[in-house]
PDB file of N, CA and C in Angstrom:
ATOM      1  N   MET A 100      23.175  -7.761 -27.396  1.00 85.00           N
ATOM      2  CA  MET A 100      23.650  -6.972 -26.075  1.00 85.00           C
ATOM      3  C   MET A 100      22.600  -6.221 -25.174  1.00 85.00           C
ATOM      4  N   LYS A 101      21.661  -5.429 -25.912  1.00 84.00           N
ATOM      5  CA  LYS A 101      20.756  -5.019 -25.054  1.00 84.00           C
ATOM      6  C   LYS A 101      19.924  -5.932 -24.006  1.00 84.00           C
ATOM      7  N   ARG A 102      19.688  -6.987 -24.389  1.00 90.00           N
ATOM      8  CA  ARG A 102      19.196  -8.023 -23.741  1.00 90.00           C
ATOM      9  C   ARG A 102      20.136  -8.489 -22.650  1.00 90.00           C
ATOM     10  N   ILE A 103      21.317  -8.590 -22.651  1.00 91.00           N
ATOM     11  CA  ILE A 103      22.411  -8.871 -21.724  1.00 91.00           C
ATOM     12  C   ILE A 103      22.338  -7.769 -20.759  1.00 91.00           C
ATOM     13  N   ILE A 104      22.276  -6.518 -21.030  1.00 92.00           N
ATOM     14  CA  ILE A 104      22.186  -5.353 -20.042  1.00 92.00           C
ATOM     15  C   ILE A 104      21.244  -5.514 -19.102  1.00 92.00           C
ATOM     16  N   TRP A 105      19.967  -5.607 -19.720  1.00 92.00           N
ATOM     17  CA  TRP A 105      18.559  -5.615 -18.954  1.00 92.00           C
ATOM     18  C   TRP A 105      18.396  -6.869 -18.434  1.00 92.00           C
ATOM     19  N   LEU A 106      19.141  -8.110 -18.475  1.00 93.00           N
ATOM     20  CA  LEU A 106      19.275  -9.043 -17.521  1.00 93.00           C
ATOM     21  C   LEU A 106      19.828  -8.668 -16.423  1.00 93.00           C
ATOM     22  N   ALA A 107      21.332  -8.428 -16.726  1.00 92.00           N
ATOM     23  CA  ALA A 107      21.954  -7.830 -15.592  1.00 92.00           C
ATOM     24  C   ALA A 107      21.568  -6.932 -14.984  1.00 92.00           C
ATOM     25  N   ALA A 108      20.646  -6.090 -15.169  1.00 94.00           N
ATOM     26  CA  ALA A 108      20.068  -4.870 -14.461  1.00 94.00           C
ATOM     27  C   ALA A 108      19.172  -5.553 -13.661  1.00 94.00           C
ATOM     28  N   GLY A 109      17.936  -6.621 -14.301  1.00 93.00           N
ATOM     29  CA  GLY A 109      17.178  -7.287 -13.738  1.00 93.00           C
ATOM     30  C   GLY A 109      17.779  -7.940 -12.196  1.00 93.00           C
ATOM     31  N   VAL A 110      18.675  -8.679 -12.638  1.00 94.00           N
ATOM     32  CA  VAL A 110      19.429  -9.752 -11.397  1.00 94.00           C
ATOM     33  C   VAL A 110      20.011  -8.959 -10.642  1.00 94.00           C
ATOM     34  N   ALA A 111      20.564  -7.703 -10.869  1.00 95.00           N
ATOM     35  CA  ALA A 111      21.090  -6.704  -9.931  1.00 95.00           C
ATOM     36  C   ALA A 111      19.771  -6.186  -8.894  1.00 95.00           C
ATOM     37  N   LEU A 112      18.736  -5.905  -9.580  1.00 95.00           N
ATOM     38  CA  LEU A 112      17.856  -5.459  -8.438  1.00 95.00           C
ATOM     39  C   LEU A 112      16.933  -6.297  -7.792  1.00 95.00           C
ATOM     40  N   GLY A 113      17.189  -7.803  -8.250  1.00 94.00           N
ATOM     41  CA  GLY A 113      16.447  -8.904  -7.431  1.00 94.00           C
ATOM     42  C   GLY A 113      17.494  -8.996  -6.530  1.00 94.00           C
ATOM     43  N   VAL A 114      18.866  -9.082  -6.423  1.00 95.00           N
ATOM     44  CA  VAL A 114      19.371  -9.462  -5.643  1.00 95.00           C
ATOM     45  C   VAL A 114      19.442  -8.157  -4.489  1.00 95.00           C
ATOM     46  N   LEU A 115      19.318  -6.644  -4.799  1.00 94.00           N
ATOM     47  CA  LEU A 115      19.199  -5.674  -4.020  1.00 94.00           C
ATOM     48  C   LEU A 115      17.693  -5.676  -3.120  1.00 94.00           C
ATOM     49  N   ALA A 116      16.963  -6.384  -3.817  1.00 94.00           N
ATOM     50  CA  ALA A 116      15.633  -6.462  -3.131  1.00 94.00           C
ATOM     51  C   ALA A 116      15.434  -7.736  -2.122  1.00 94.00           C
ATOM     52  N   VAL A 117      16.292  -8.589  -2.238  1.00 93.00           N
ATOM     53  CA  VAL A 117      16.557  -9.697  -1.484  1.00 93.00           C
ATOM     54  C   VAL A 117      17.273  -9.215  -0.314  1.00 93.00           C
ATOM     55  N   ARG A 118      18.032  -8.639  -0.735  1.00 93.00           N
ATOM     56  CA  ARG A 118      19.094  -8.241   0.568  1.00 93.00           C
ATOM     57  C   ARG A 118      18.383  -7.366   1.683  1.00 93.00           C
ATOM     58  N   LYS A 119      17.532  -6.399   1.200  1.00 90.00           N
ATOM     59  CA  LYS A 119      16.574  -5.298   1.599  1.00 90.00           C
ATOM     60  C   LYS A 119      15.605  -6.277   2.490  1.00 90.00           C
ATOM     61  N   VAL A 120      15.112  -7.216   2.005  1.00 85.00           N
ATOM     62  CA  VAL A 120      14.129  -7.900   2.763  1.00 85.00           C
ATOM     63  C   VAL A 120      14.714  -8.705   3.566  1.00 85.00           C
ATOM     64  N   THR A 121      15.922  -9.334   3.619  1.00 85.00           N
ATOM     65  CA  THR A 121      16.789 -10.401   4.309  1.00 85.00           C
ATOM     66  C   THR A 121      17.195  -9.206   5.749  1.00 85.00           C
ATOM     67  N   GLU A 122      17.476  -8.149   5.407  1.00 85.00           N
ATOM     68  CA  GLU A 122      18.072  -7.147   6.428  1.00 85.00           C
ATOM     69  C   GLU A 122      16.930  -6.603   7.149  1.00 85.00           C
ATOM     70  N   ALA A 123      15.725  -6.400   6.589  1.00 79.00           N
ATOM     71  CA  ALA A 123      14.414  -5.901   7.568  1.00 79.00           C
ATOM     72  C   ALA A 123      14.011  -7.159   8.291  1.00 79.00           C
ATOM     73  N   GLN A 124      14.009  -8.383   7.846  1.00 77.00           N
ATOM     74  CA  GLN A 124      13.691  -9.389   8.374  1.00 77.00           C
ATOM     75  C   GLN A 124      14.683  -9.806   9.908  1.00 77.00           C
ATOM     76  N   GLN A 125      15.956  -9.292   9.666  1.00 78.00           N
ATOM     77  CA  GLN A 125      16.909  -9.690  10.648  1.00 78.00           C
ATOM     78  C   GLN A 125      16.726  -8.635  11.835  1.00 78.00           C
ATOM     79  N   THR A 126      16.247  -7.460  11.243  1.00 79.00           N
ATOM     80  CA  THR A 126      15.943  -6.418  12.232  1.00 79.00           C
ATOM     81  C   THR A 126      14.756  -6.341  12.899  1.00 79.00           C
ATOM     82  N   PHE A 127      13.762  -6.751  12.556  1.00 76.00           N
ATOM     83  CA  PHE A 127      12.487  -7.043  13.075  1.00 76.00           C
ATOM     84  C   PHE A 127      12.183  -8.447  13.798  1.00 76.00           C
ATOM     85  N   GLY A 128      12.819  -9.285  13.079  1.00 74.00           N
ATOM     86  CA  GLY A 128      12.717 -10.573  13.502  1.00 74.00           C
ATOM     87  C   GLY A 128      11.540 -11.573  12.820  1.00 74.00           C
ATOM     88  N   PRO A 129      11.228 -12.707  12.979  1.00 69.00           N
ATOM     89  CA  PRO A 129      10.027 -12.764  12.056  1.00 69.00           C
ATOM     90  C   PRO A 129       8.482 -12.561  12.575  1.00 69.00           C
ATOM     91  N   GLN A 130       8.573 -12.473  13.904  1.00 77.00           N
ATOM     92  CA  GLN A 130       7.293 -12.099  14.419  1.00 77.00           C
ATOM     93  C   GLN A 130       7.154 -10.582  14.326  1.00 77.00           C
ATOM     94  N   GLY A 131       8.250  -9.746  14.498  1.00 77.00           N
ATOM     95  CA  GLY A 131       7.804  -8.091  14.039  1.00 77.00           C
ATOM     96  C   GLY A 131       7.784  -8.095  12.701  1.00 77.00           C
ATOM     97  N   LEU A 132       8.461  -8.536  11.828  1.00 74.00           N
ATOM     98  CA  LEU A 132       7.856  -8.123  10.823  1.00 74.00           C
ATOM     99  C   LEU A 132       6.359  -8.477  10.430  1.00 74.00           C
ATOM    100  N   ASN A 133       6.050  -9.646  10.757  1.00 79.00           N
ATOM    101  CA  ASN A 133       4.568  -9.903  10.594  1.00 79.00           C
ATOM    102  C   ASN A 133       3.798  -8.836  11.160  1.00 79.00           C
ATOM    103  N   ARG A 134       4.034  -8.438  12.626  1.00 83.00           N
ATOM    104  CA  ARG A 134       3.425  -7.202  13.065  1.00 83.00           C
ATOM    105  C   ARG A 134       3.410  -6.058  12.331  1.00 83.00           C
ATOM    106  N   ALA A 135       4.814  -5.771  12.038  1.00 81.00           N
ATOM    107  CA  ALA A 135       4.946  -4.162  11.032  1.00 81.00           C
ATOM    108  C   ALA A 135       3.885  -4.217   9.666  1.00 81.00           C
ATOM    109  N   VAL A 136       3.912  -5.328   9.046  1.00 84.00           N
ATOM    110  CA  VAL A 136       2.933  -5.695   8.086  1.00 84.00           C
ATOM    111  C   VAL A 136       1.478  -5.595   8.087  1.00 84.00           C
ATOM    112  N   GLY A 137       1.119  -6.572   9.331  1.00 88.00           N
ATOM    113  CA  GLY A 137      -0.287  -6.426   9.810  1.00 88.00           C
ATOM    114  C   GLY A 137      -0.646  -4.962  10.460  1.00 88.00           C
ATOM    115  N   SER A 138       0.061  -4.472  11.019  1.00 90.00           N
ATOM    116  CA  SER A 138       0.014  -2.875  11.269  1.00 90.00           C
ATOM    117  C   SER A 138      -0.434  -1.965   9.940  1.00 90.00           C
ATOM    118  N   LEU A 139       0.527  -2.275   9.065  1.00 90.00           N
ATOM    119  CA  LEU A 139       0.532  -1.270   7.706  1.00 90.00           C
ATOM    120  C   LEU A 139      -0.934  -1.617   7.194  1.00 90.00           C
ATOM    121  N   ALA A 140      -1.361  -3.140   7.122  1.00 94.00           N
ATOM    122  CA  ALA A 140      -2.650  -3.102   6.248  1.00 94.00           C
ATOM    123  C   ALA A 140      -3.684  -2.720   7.058  1.00 94.00           C
ATOM    124  N   ASP A 141      -3.807  -2.837   8.719  1.00 95.00           N
ATOM    125  CA  ASP A 141      -4.735  -1.950   9.490  1.00 95.00           C
ATOM    126  C   ASP A 141      -4.785  -0.660   9.062  1.00 95.00           C
ATOM    127  N   ASN A 142      -3.545   0.153   9.094  1.00 96.00           N
ATOM    128  CA  ASN A 142      -3.491   1.582   8.809  1.00 96.00           C
ATOM    129  C   ASN A 142      -4.471   1.864   7.593  1.00 96.00           C
ATOM    130  N   VAL A 143      -3.976   1.068   6.578  1.00 96.00           N
ATOM    131  CA  VAL A 143      -4.590   1.141   5.070  1.00 96.00           C
ATOM    132  C   VAL A 143      -5.937   0.845   5.202  1.00 96.00           C
ATOM    133  N   ALA A 144      -6.361   0.037   5.843  1.00 96.00           N
ATOM    134  CA  ALA A 144      -7.958  -0.253   5.828  1.00 96.00           C
ATOM    135  C   ALA A 144      -8.658   0.889   6.923  1.00 96.00           C
ATOM    136  N   ASN A 145      -8.185   1.333   7.729  1.00 96.00           N
ATOM    137  CA  ASN A 145      -8.864   2.385   8.657  1.00 96.00           C
ATOM    138  C   ASN A 145      -8.772   3.828   7.633  1.00 96.00           C
ATOM    139  N   PHE A 146      -7.935   4.162   6.731  1.00 97.00           N
ATOM    140  CA  PHE A 146      -7.718   5.089   5.912  1.00 97.00           C
ATOM    141  C   PHE A 146      -8.763   5.092   4.976  1.00 97.00           C
ATOM    142  N   ALA A 147      -9.033   3.684   4.458  1.00 96.00           N
ATOM    143  CA  ALA A 147      -9.838   3.520   3.371  1.00 96.00           C
ATOM    144  C   ALA A 147     -11.353   3.649   4.059  1.00 96.00           C
ATOM    145  N   ASP A 148     -11.939   3.367   5.159  1.00 96.00           N
ATOM    146  CA  ASP A 148     -12.973   3.534   5.965  1.00 96.00           C
ATOM    147  C   ASP A 148     -13.129   4.798   6.149  1.00 96.00           C
ATOM    148  N   ALA A 149     -12.180   5.753   6.435  1.00 97.00           N
ATOM    149  CA  ALA A 149     -12.446   6.979   6.876  1.00 97.00           C
ATOM    150  C   ALA A 149     -12.846   7.923   5.575  1.00 97.00           C
ATOM    151  N   VAL A 150     -12.278   7.383   4.361  1.00 96.00           N
ATOM    152  CA  VAL A 150     -12.438   7.815   2.882  1.00 96.00           C
ATOM    153  C   VAL A 150     -13.871   7.800   2.920  1.00 96.00           C
ATOM    154  N   ARG A 151     -14.284   6.269   3.022  1.00 96.00           N
ATOM    155  CA  ARG A 151     -15.476   5.970   2.540  1.00 96.00           C
ATOM    156  C   ARG A 151     -16.508   6.824   3.559  1.00 96.00           C
ATOM    157  N   ASP A 152     -16.449   7.080   4.708  1.00 96.00           N
ATOM    158  CA  ASP A 152     -17.263   7.789   5.487  1.00 96.00           C
ATOM    159  C   ASP A 152     -17.159   9.261   5.196  1.00 96.00           C
ATOM    160  N   GLY A 153     -16.176   9.884   4.566  1.00 96.00           N
ATOM    161  CA  GLY A 153     -16.181  10.981   4.289  1.00 96.00           C
ATOM    162  C   GLY A 153     -16.859  11.335   2.863  1.00 96.00           C
ATOM    163  N   MET A 154     -16.619  10.343   1.872  1.00 96.00           N
ATOM    164  CA  MET A 154     -17.438  10.426   0.733  1.00 96.00           C
ATOM    165  C   MET A 154     -18.854  10.538   0.960  1.00 96.00           C
ATOM    166  N   HIS A 155     -19.546   9.468   2.022  1.00 96.00           N
ATOM    167  CA  HIS A 155     -21.036   9.244   2.125  1.00 96.00           C
ATOM    168  C   HIS A 155     -21.434  10.617   2.815  1.00 96.00           C
ATOM    169  N   GLN A 156     -20.679  11.135   3.817  1.00 95.00           N
ATOM    170  CA  GLN A 156     -21.001  12.341   4.404  1.00 95.00           C
ATOM    171  C   GLN A 156     -21.337  13.639   3.244  1.00 95.00           C
ATOM    172  N   ARG A 157     -20.103  13.675   2.329  1.00 95.00           N
ATOM    173  CA  ARG A 157     -20.437  14.763   1.501  1.00 95.00           C
ATOM    174  C   ARG A 157     -21.673  14.599   0.692  1.00 95.00           C
ATOM    175  N   GLU A 158     -21.795  13.233   0.058  1.00 94.00           N
ATOM    176  CA  GLU A 158     -22.911  12.816  -0.785  1.00 94.00           C
ATOM    177  C   GLU A 158     -24.156  13.428  -0.026  1.00 94.00           C
ATOM    178  N   THR A 159     -24.309  12.812   1.485  1.00 93.00           N
ATOM    179  CA  THR A 159     -25.237  13.412   1.955  1.00 93.00           C
ATOM    180  C   THR A 159     -25.766  14.859   1.991  1.00 93.00           C
ATOM    181  N   ASP A 160     -24.559  15.816   2.253  1.00 93.00           N
ATOM    182  CA  ASP A 160     -24.551  17.021   2.087  1.00 93.00           C
ATOM    183  C   ASP A 160     -25.005  17.579   0.527  1.00 93.00           C
ATOM    184  N   LEU A 161     -24.370  17.091  -0.244  1.00 93.00           N
ATOM    185  CA  LEU A 161     -24.953  17.626  -1.487  1.00 93.00           C
ATOM    186  C   LEU A 161     -26.184  17.586  -2.202  1.00 93.00           C
ATOM    187  N   ARG A 162     -26.623  16.108  -1.540  1.00 93.00           N
ATOM    188  CA  ARG A 162     -28.145  15.850  -1.650  1.00 93.00           C
ATOM    189  C   ARG A 162     -28.999  16.911  -1.163  1.00 93.00           C
ATOM    190  N   ALA A 163     -28.674  17.029   0.234  1.00 92.00           N
ATOM    191  CA  ALA A 163     -29.475  18.035   1.092  1.00 92.00           C
ATOM    192  C   ALA A 163     -29.391  19.179   0.524  1.00 92.00           C
ATOM    193  N   ALA A 164     -28.383  20.005  -0.194  1.00 92.00           N
ATOM    194  CA  ALA A 164     -28.296  21.079  -0.911  1.00 92.00           C
ATOM    195  C   ALA A 164     -28.995  21.158  -2.065  1.00 92.00           C
ATOM    196  N   LEU A 165     -29.016  20.017  -2.934  1.00 92.00           N
ATOM    197  CA  LEU A 165     -29.639  20.199  -4.099  1.00 92.00           C
ATOM    198  C   LEU A 165     -31.454  19.699  -4.271  1.00 92.00           C
ATOM    199  N   GLY A 166     -31.631  19.502  -2.804  1.00 89.00           N
ATOM    200  CA  GLY A 166     -32.924  18.928  -2.576  1.00 89.00           C
ATOM    201  C   GLY A 166     -33.306  17.487  -3.454  1.00 89.00           C
ATOM    202  N   VAL A 167     -32.425  16.731  -3.631  1.00 88.00           N
ATOM    203  CA  VAL A 167     -32.233  15.457  -4.053  1.00 88.00           C
ATOM    204  C   VAL A 167     -32.468  14.300  -3.030  1.00 88.00           C
ATOM    205  N   ASP A 168     -33.792  13.428  -3.064  1.00 75.00           N
ATOM    206  CA  ASP A 168     -34.044  12.424  -2.272  1.00 75.00           C
ATOM    207  C   ASP A 168     -33.506  11.168  -3.033  1.00 75.00           C
ATOM    208  N   ARG A 169     -33.294  10.371  -2.102  1.00 62.00           N
ATOM    209  CA  ARG A 169     -32.553   9.087  -2.473  1.00 62.00           C
ATOM    210  C   ARG A 169     -33.970   8.473  -2.844  1.00 62.00           C
TER     211      ARG A 169
END
């Protein structure tokens, strides 16, 4: 009985996910959705670059404060 309930829940979630994706695709259109995903990927990459730069700067500051040379 538990398996049937979990199966029904999984099917329901799958149907909801497909409806949301279809709705978003109709709202943005095929090219708009691609642009939105591409923009999101660019933003994530830019954020990762900023974090890496900050980590490098902080490491340099710590090394200078401790007097440790590379």
